Amino acid sequence: MNTLTPTRTRLIASAKSWIEGEAVRQLYATAQFDDMRQAVGFPDLHPGKGGPVGAAFVTAGRLYPHLIGGDIGCGMALFQTNLVRRDAKLDRWATLYFHLEHPWDEDIGNYLAACGLASTAFDTDLGTIGGGNHFAEIQAVETVHNATAFRQTGLGKDQLVMLVHSGSRGLGESILRAHVSVHRGEGVAAESPAGVEYLREHDYALRWAQANRALIAQRFAHRLGAEAGLLWDGCHNSLTPREHDGETMWVHRKGAVASEAPYLMIPGSRGTLSYLVQPTGDGASHAWSLAHGAGRKWTRSASRQRMRERFRVSELAQTPLGGRVICEARDLLYEEAPAAYKNIETVIQDLVDAGLVSVIATFRPLLTYKTRIDRR
DNA sequence: ATGTCC
């Protein structure tokens, strides 16, 4: 029940963005939670477990950790490399073993300490990508749409970048599990002992996830004889305070990226372009958030079935844009096929039409690393 | 999403 003010619910999507009815139903159901001030769905909205994915929810003091989900701090990070386009030896790169699914073989304790992070039971997960939609990818500049804004990133048109999508691995999951075992999905006050404790652990998971993305990029780059330097890191699963009109608002993001950055990357799939955009919205009307990607169109099980019928494994190891895919887990190769995702061009167009972004440049995926291990 | 369910 909403006892304060009516929730403002907004779905930022045109008729061209296909959104499942179940996702919209989840958006409106979540908007009814106690203390909910604002619910915003983005064009990549799709059904999720605790609530819809591709949405941001704003409360004035109540926290709903289950809306964030288990992968607390999950997000994208963009790195510049000292590689240029002619360095991209895709045939050779596609044969390399990057070992990003195995623990890092150097001193993780030192790395954590340098990041100001304490040791946990999940230390050996640091620097590993994980499964699902996570990846590490080398990309090249495709088209510059705004030369001035592009120049401000410091990137050269020939320079290769690295995009890393990963989160807090087992750590975040353990934090959510501990919270939900006591409070289920009822929510807790931000000032309550449970709220303070969750936020403390959540903030740790956010910093751990950022350190994880940085280490993944470093490992990926080193195998290519290169260096990676951070340009932008953006969480799309998080719960953060935001002062607004003299009040502290609590922004719950589930598959929605924080918009308050000079620029950020909205990737399509590994088979489509990624979009580097400049946020242009007012902040408050879109919960200080943006779409985090193309969004899933098919469920994982539907993707496995459809892709198995239509394609051979070898066909999926190369994308329509000529990118190489290292994914030796066959089910994952099917589940994350470009066809399983919505049209990123429509997602971006809807954000542009809503006045929320302008496109700086597009990027073409050259090498997408998932895993060399099939755990089935 | 998940050292991937007991």
XYZ file of N, CA and C in Angstrom, chain A residues 184-275:
276
model
N 12.682 -11.354 3.927
C 12.014 -11.685 2.653
C 12.025 -10.457 1.742
N 10.898 -10.156 1.115
C 10.862 -8.997 0.223
C 10.126 -7.816 0.828
N 9.987 -7.826 2.156
C 9.147 -6.817 2.813
C 9.758 -5.426 2.816
N 11.059 -5.355 2.680
C 11.722 -4.055 2.737
C 12.036 -3.675 4.167
N 13.023 -2.793 4.336
C 13.429 -2.319 5.660
C 13.693 -0.820 5.560
N 13.556 -0.127 6.697
C 13.844 1.309 6.709
C 15.349 1.515 6.576
N 15.744 2.554 5.833
C 17.172 2.815 5.617
C 17.915 3.015 6.927
N 17.233 3.585 7.937
C 17.909 3.875 9.216
C 17.861 2.693 10.183
N 17.107 1.640 9.872
C 16.995 0.491 10.774
C 18.312 -0.271 10.795
N 18.559 -1.068 11.850
C 19.802 -1.854 11.890
C 19.968 -2.728 10.640
N 18.869 -3.337 10.192
C 18.959 -4.205 9.006
C 19.259 -3.387 7.761
N 18.694 -2.172 7.698
C 18.934 -1.301 6.537
C 20.381 -0.837 6.503
N 20.883 -0.424 7.659
C 22.268 0.044 7.754
C 23.237 -1.080 7.416
N 22.929 -2.285 7.928
C 23.784 -3.440 7.675
C 23.779 -3.811 6.193
N 22.598 -3.815 5.582
C 22.532 -4.142 4.153
C 23.328 -3.133 3.335
N 23.136 -1.852 3.634
C 23.826 -0.816 2.853
C 25.343 -0.924 2.983
N 25.792 -1.258 4.192
C 27.231 -1.419 4.416
C 27.777 -2.553 3.530
N 27.069 -3.678 3.539
C 27.521 -4.827 2.744
C 27.337 -4.570 1.245
N 26.235 -3.917 0.896
C 25.961 -3.546 -0.499
C 27.086 -2.659 -1.043
N 27.501 -1.663 -0.240
C 28.542 -0.747 -0.699
C 29.870 -1.478 -0.888
N 30.107 -2.456 -0.017
C 31.312 -3.270 -0.172
C 31.244 -4.076 -1.475
N 30.079 -4.665 -1.743
C 29.903 -5.456 -2.974
C 30.076 -4.589 -4.220
N 29.631 -3.328 -4.140
C 29.788 -2.408 -5.277
C 31.266 -2.162 -5.570
N 32.027 -1.904 -4.514
C 33.464 -1.641 -4.697
C 34.183 -2.906 -5.150
N 33.750 -4.053 -4.629
C 34.347 -5.340 -5.027
C 34.070 -5.589 -6.503
N 32.837 -5.318 -6.943
C 32.464 -5.553 -8.342
C 33.267 -4.645 -9.276
N 33.486 -3.409 -8.867
C 34.300 -2.493 -9.685
C 35.734 -2.982 -9.771
N 36.271 -3.440 -8.639
C 37.633 -3.978 -8.616
C 37.711 -5.238 -9.482
N 36.637 -6.012 -9.464
C 36.567 -7.223 -10.290
C 36.652 -6.880 -11.772
N 35.870 -5.896 -12.207
C 35.898 -5.494 -13.620
C 37.279 -4.972 -14.015
N 37.897 -4.222 -13.100
C 39.228 -3.679 -13.401
C 40.256 -4.797 -13.532
N 40.147 -5.820 -12.662
C 41.109 -6.919 -12.730
C 40.870 -7.783 -13.973
N 39.615 -7.990 -14.328
C 39.299 -8.735 -15.558
C 39.929 -8.024 -16.757
N 39.766 -6.700 -16.802
C 40.320 -5.926 -17.924
C 41.838 -6.036 -17.962
N 42.453 -5.972 -16.790
C 43.921 -6.065 -16.708
C 44.399 -7.432 -17.195
N 43.719 -8.503 -16.764
C 44.110 -9.858 -17.179
C 43.908 -10.045 -18.680
N 42.765 -9.574 -19.177
C 42.418 -9.698 -20.599
C 43.454 -8.950 -21.444
N 43.771 -7.735 -21.022
C 44.719 -6.898 -21.775
C 46.113 -7.506 -21.761
N 46.558 -7.964 -20.591
C 47.914 -8.504 -20.481
C 48.144 -9.685 -21.412
N 47.104 -10.519 -21.587
C 47.236 -11.666 -22.477
C 47.447 -11.214 -23.924
N 46.989 -9.986 -24.229
C 47.162 -9.430 -25.577
C 48.398 -8.538 -25.645
N 49.182 -8.571 -24.579
C 50.383 -7.747 -24.535
C 50.062 -6.272 -24.456
N 48.946 -5.954 -23.819
C 48.480 -4.560 -23.793
C 48.177 -4.100 -22.372
N 47.836 -2.821 -22.265
C 47.432 -2.235 -20.984
C 46.002 -1.716 -21.123
N 45.275 -1.719 -20.006
C 43.905 -1.199 -20.009
C 43.787 -0.080 -18.987
N 43.202 1.029 -19.392
C 43.002 2.163 -18.485
C 41.517 2.500 -18.385
N 41.036 2.643 -17.168
C 39.598 2.856 -16.954
C 39.115 4.194 -17.521
N 38.028 4.138 -18.287
C 37.372 5.359 -18.773
C 36.077 5.616 -18.009
N 35.320 4.559 -17.784
C 34.010 4.699 -17.120
C 33.611 3.366 -16.521
N 33.018 3.403 -15.332
C 32.468 2.202 -14.711
C 31.060 2.549 -14.246
N 30.082 1.766 -14.660
C 28.700 2.053 -14.287
C 27.959 0.821 -13.810
N 27.444 0.891 -12.556
C 26.654 -0.214 -12.028
C 25.244 -0.143 -12.582
N 24.648 -1.309 -12.843
C 23.223 -1.310 -13.199
C 22.376 -2.143 -12.242
N 23.003 -2.681 -11.186
C 22.262 -3.303 -10.079
C 22.768 -2.661 -8.795
N 22.032 -1.715 -8.248
C 22.520 -1.032 -7.047
C 21.410 -0.292 -6.335
N 21.696 0.098 -5.107
C 20.740 0.846 -4.278
C 21.506 2.013 -3.669
N 21.274 3.212 -4.193
C 22.087 4.347 -3.753
C 21.231 5.558 -3.409
N 21.687 6.351 -2.420
C 20.955 7.561 -2.050
C 21.177 8.674 -3.060
N 20.175 9.534 -3.208
C 20.290 10.685 -4.102
C 19.492 11.823 -3.477
N 20.174 12.930 -3.157
C 19.474 14.089 -2.598
C 18.632 14.732 -3.686
N 17.388 15.038 -3.350
C 16.502 15.681 -4.326
C 15.479 16.536 -3.581
N 15.442 17.824 -3.891
C 14.528 18.768 -3.224
C 14.639 18.665 -1.702
N 15.869 18.572 -1.201
C 16.097 18.545 0.240
C 15.759 17.225 0.909
N 15.443 16.212 0.133
C 15.106 14.899 0.683
C 16.115 13.867 0.193
N 16.346 12.830 1.001
C 17.168 11.724 0.529
C 16.265 10.686 -0.118
N 16.478 10.489 -1.413
C 15.716 9.476 -2.137
C 16.607 8.248 -2.298
N 15.975 7.074 -2.340
C 16.747 5.830 -2.495
C 16.472 5.233 -3.862
N 17.479 5.234 -4.697
C 17.335 4.783 -6.083
C 17.717 3.305 -6.196
N 16.706 2.479 -6.476
C 16.927 1.046 -6.686
C 17.069 0.818 -8.188
N 18.219 0.344 -8.585
C 18.418 0.079 -10.021
C 18.527 -1.422 -10.265
N 17.687 -1.921 -11.184
C 17.785 -3.330 -11.572
C 17.866 -3.368 -13.093
N 19.071 -3.553 -13.603
C 19.243 -3.507 -15.041
C 18.976 -2.111 -15.573
N 19.388 -1.116 -14.805
C 19.279 0.291 -15.237
C 20.553 0.982 -14.773
N 21.229 1.649 -15.687
C 22.531 2.221 -15.355
C 22.380 3.653 -14.846
N 23.255 4.027 -13.906
C 23.244 5.397 -13.382
C 23.568 6.372 -14.511
N 22.753 7.422 -14.636
C 22.912 8.346 -15.768
C 23.867 9.490 -15.466
N 24.257 9.658 -14.197
C 25.076 10.807 -13.856
C 26.557 10.537 -14.095
N 26.931 10.623 -15.356
C 28.315 10.446 -15.808
C 28.468 11.289 -17.069
N 29.677 11.720 -17.389
C 29.862 12.510 -18.606
C 29.477 11.719 -19.860
N 29.757 10.417 -19.815
C 29.385 9.528 -20.930
C 29.311 8.110 -20.402
N 28.593 7.268 -21.093
C 28.482 5.870 -20.692
C 28.166 5.003 -21.903
N 28.428 3.719 -21.748
C 28.256 2.781 -22.845
C 26.967 1.986 -22.657
N 26.146 1.933 -23.713
C 24.964 1.066 -23.717
C 25.198 0.022 -24.804
N 25.577 -1.193 -24.405
C 25.893 -2.213 -25.401
C 24.644 -2.850 -25.975
N 24.759 -3.313 -27.207
C 23.695 -4.135 -27.777
C 23.999 -5.560 -27.372
N 24.154 -6.436 -28.317
C 24.629 -7.784 -28.030
C 26.006 -7.889 -28.669
N 26.613 -9.085 -28.583
C 27.934 -9.243 -29.204
C 27.858 -9.180 -30.721
N 26.642 -9.246 -31.254
C 26.470 -9.219 -32.711
C 25.969 -7.890 -33.239
N 25.908 -6.869 -32.372
C 25.451 -5.546 -32.812
C 26.403 -4.484 -32.258
N 26.204 -3.265 -32.686
C 27.055 -2.184 -32.206
C 26.719 -1.831 -30.764
N 27.707 -1.283 -30.051
C 27.499 -0.695 -28.730
C 27.473 0.815 -28.900
N 26.730 1.494 -28.032
C 26.544 2.943 -28.165
C 27.168 3.705 -26.998
